[in-house]
XYZ file of C-alpha atoms in Angstrom:
245
model
C -0.105 0.059 0.090
C 1.449 3.342 -1.239
C 1.379 6.574 1.153
C 0.189 8.655 -1.313
C -2.792 10.940 -0.032
C -5.392 11.093 -2.788
C -8.320 13.020 -0.631
C -7.302 15.427 1.823
C -10.078 16.927 4.097
C -9.306 19.853 6.203
C -11.439 21.921 8.814
C -14.654 20.690 7.099
C -17.767 22.167 8.558
C -21.602 21.650 7.204
C -24.195 23.667 8.655
C -27.764 23.265 7.769
C -29.349 26.094 9.321
C -28.895 25.599 13.000
C -27.387 21.885 12.905
C -23.933 21.515 12.427
C -24.028 18.067 10.391
C -19.898 18.325 10.215
C -18.157 20.099 12.991
C -14.253 20.207 12.181
C -13.303 17.063 10.279
C -10.006 16.458 9.179
C -9.614 13.212 7.230
C -7.045 11.636 4.820
C -7.625 9.177 2.517
C -4.493 7.475 0.741
C -4.572 5.706 -2.826
C -5.186 1.812 -2.242
C -6.764 2.375 1.449
C -10.612 0.983 2.183
C -11.598 4.137 4.475
C -14.519 2.691 6.347
C -16.575 5.776 7.911
C -19.034 4.135 10.875
C -21.057 5.635 13.961
C -24.447 6.188 15.043
C -27.480 7.489 12.804
C -27.154 11.431 12.358
C -23.368 11.396 13.126
C -22.435 12.993 9.929
C -21.414 9.804 7.767
C -23.316 10.033 4.883
C -22.942 14.203 4.874
C -18.924 13.495 5.032
C -18.856 11.479 2.077
C -21.207 13.563 0.116
C -19.377 16.577 0.507
C -16.244 14.279 -0.619
C -17.668 15.334 -4.736
C -19.088 18.253 -3.406
C -22.821 16.821 -3.613
C -23.037 18.730 -0.220
C -20.870 21.845 -0.372
C -19.221 22.691 3.002
C -19.717 25.778 4.813
C -16.318 25.730 5.671
C -13.050 23.919 4.994
C -11.163 22.580 2.213
C -10.986 18.913 0.197
C -7.931 18.112 -1.795
C -8.249 15.675 -4.551
C -5.319 14.421 -6.609
C -3.458 17.661 -5.623
C -6.686 20.412 -6.487
C -8.881 21.956 -4.273
C -12.132 21.474 -5.089
C -13.696 23.407 -2.743
C -12.095 26.330 -4.792
C -15.168 27.665 -6.631
C -13.026 28.544 -9.825
C -12.438 24.356 -10.148
C -14.706 22.536 -12.562
C -16.105 20.310 -10.238
C -17.776 18.170 -12.707
C -14.125 17.146 -14.164
C -13.116 15.756 -10.791
C -16.431 13.866 -10.023
C -15.798 11.877 -13.161
C -12.759 10.407 -11.257
C -15.072 9.563 -8.189
C -17.476 6.580 -8.723
C -20.809 7.324 -6.030
C -23.119 4.345 -5.129
C -26.189 5.385 -3.291
C -28.737 3.499 -1.065
C -30.943 3.936 -3.757
C -29.451 2.177 -7.435
C -30.801 5.624 -9.580
C -30.687 3.529 -12.817
C -32.772 4.721 -15.555
C -36.078 2.896 -15.735
C -36.460 3.068 -19.536
C -32.860 2.202 -20.388
C -31.730 -1.378 -20.869
C -28.712 -2.388 -18.286
C -26.361 -2.242 -21.263
C -27.494 1.397 -22.070
C -27.508 2.331 -18.598
C -23.986 1.594 -18.054
C -22.572 2.982 -21.476
C -24.313 6.285 -21.476
C -21.808 8.322 -19.358
C -18.575 6.877 -20.881
C -19.826 8.007 -24.387
C -20.705 11.120 -23.157
C -17.991 12.240 -20.762
C -14.923 10.168 -21.999
C -16.338 10.466 -25.578
C -15.776 6.398 -25.783
C -17.490 4.888 -29.078
C -20.546 2.743 -28.305
C -18.175 -0.568 -29.202
C -15.468 0.665 -26.441
C -18.191 1.544 -23.839
C -20.060 -1.733 -24.661
C -16.846 -3.681 -24.779
C -15.991 -2.412 -21.312
C -19.525 -2.852 -19.444
C -20.062 -6.341 -20.546
C -16.357 -7.308 -19.107
C -17.442 -5.615 -15.828
C -20.850 -7.076 -15.722
C -19.159 -10.649 -16.101
C -17.065 -9.181 -12.993
C -19.696 -9.258 -10.839
C -21.742 -12.380 -12.478
C -24.342 -10.357 -14.398
C -23.436 -10.260 -17.948
C -26.769 -12.365 -19.289
C -28.316 -9.535 -17.823
C -27.005 -6.644 -19.941
C -30.405 -6.654 -22.033
C -32.617 -6.714 -18.942
C -34.250 -3.576 -17.691
C -33.921 -2.334 -14.358
C -37.772 -3.211 -13.032
C -36.462 -7.136 -13.991
C -33.924 -7.484 -11.528
C -33.626 -7.392 -7.987
C -32.146 -5.037 -5.411
C -29.143 -6.971 -4.749
C -28.389 -7.077 -8.762
C -29.688 -3.280 -9.380
C -26.834 -2.302 -6.563
C -24.278 -4.496 -8.420
C -25.385 -2.531 -11.713
C -24.941 0.929 -9.973
C -21.470 -0.156 -8.781
C -20.553 -1.243 -12.481
C -21.773 1.999 -13.726
C -19.380 3.816 -11.742
C -16.522 1.906 -12.363
C -17.802 2.211 -15.961
C -16.028 5.549 -15.636
C -12.556 4.221 -14.704
C -12.521 6.108 -11.470
C -9.494 6.854 -8.781
C -11.679 6.163 -6.125
C -15.206 4.824 -5.205
C -17.482 6.341 -2.522
C -19.936 4.246 -1.306
C -22.953 5.604 0.724
C -24.698 2.903 3.195
C -24.717 0.415 -0.363
C -26.651 -2.391 1.634
C -29.050 -0.343 3.763
C -31.879 -0.679 1.324
C -31.597 -4.733 0.481
C -33.072 -7.315 1.970
C -30.560 -9.579 4.111
C -29.799 -12.347 1.619
C -29.128 -9.743 -0.873
C -26.378 -8.092 1.302
C -23.582 -10.606 0.757
C -23.890 -10.551 -3.194
C -22.837 -6.821 -2.794
C -20.022 -7.008 -0.102
C -18.569 -9.563 -2.121
C -18.390 -6.828 -5.363
C -16.902 -4.662 -2.835
C -14.567 -7.156 -1.364
C -12.951 -7.937 -4.634
C -12.305 -4.372 -5.367
C -10.480 -3.608 -2.490
C -8.510 -6.823 -3.206
C -7.519 -5.444 -6.415
C -6.393 -2.038 -5.089
C -9.187 0.370 -5.746
C -9.537 3.446 -3.467
C -12.639 3.269 -1.391
C -14.596 5.377 1.360
C -17.610 3.340 2.400
C -20.290 4.492 5.581
C -21.690 1.216 6.349
C -23.217 -0.300 9.311
C -21.754 -3.476 8.112
C -19.623 -4.215 10.789
C -18.210 -7.430 9.389
C -17.391 -5.659 6.466
C -15.437 -2.531 8.325
C -13.136 -5.043 10.366
C -12.488 -7.587 7.563
C -12.008 -5.161 4.598
C -11.284 -2.232 6.023
C -7.555 -0.734 6.103
C -8.923 2.550 8.202
C -11.866 2.733 10.160
C -13.337 6.322 11.180
C -15.664 6.149 13.997
C -18.104 9.692 14.085
C -20.371 10.977 16.188
C -22.367 14.601 16.595
C -20.287 15.905 13.361
C -17.052 15.077 14.430
C -14.458 12.091 13.969
C -14.012 10.713 17.779
C -11.330 8.222 16.586
C -9.587 6.276 13.781
C -7.586 3.298 13.844
C -6.726 0.125 11.511
C -9.485 -2.515 12.099
C -7.751 -4.602 14.568
C -6.890 -1.344 16.880
C -10.341 0.301 16.682
C -12.434 -2.721 17.440
C -10.305 -4.583 19.924
C -9.196 -1.496 21.977
C -11.536 1.447 21.617
C -9.905 4.363 23.046
C -13.182 6.389 23.851
C -16.235 5.881 26.056
C -18.165 6.998 22.883
C -16.949 3.895 20.717
C -16.754 1.607 23.372
C -20.831 2.440 24.011
C -21.569 2.133 20.396
C -19.682 -1.161 19.581
C -21.552 -2.581 22.796
C -24.248 -2.046 20.902
C -23.839 -2.987 17.653
C -21.824 -6.075 17.834
């Protein structure tokens, strides 16, 4: 694992009216890391993740991505977003398009790939997640787990430098969670840089290289999964782990 910092967050604040969703967050995500963000509901986890590609624009602070301060209003954020794959709780697939069309639309439009290039890449990625035979299907014909795997493939079709996952299994039936986590495990093994907000503590412990615990808009504790789960330093983390493990 290299020590290159891909994303650096400094002094991040996010206010929604009188609510402080983020309250002075500093974080580094290094190339090849799987940074897993855990914490109770309302702790600021998803807000932090969504600020990383400015889906939420922070009130204060800076986010540097690949050496560029993307919070600078002069920066073309769309150009940098192309290098950040995002997977949400909901799949956000276009219902009137086939799976293959869902996957090739952005690479053809934004990366200027030919239809042949985009389709070849999409079909290879579909095969990797075990869904090659569903290329001609429509989203309504797929299960939730299949849709979420498609959403991951759609992000990968843009050849991103980092993948951001916002509770990617929370909308799934329990038996479908495993198939999505398996895809994420394989991405981690291949060295994909990932930031993952999740309630899946087993995944955090097994796949994470760095675990961040948030509460009340702050990072309370961060460490390797081995240390964080076995030797929590703060009472707040001890209390949280006692409820979820």
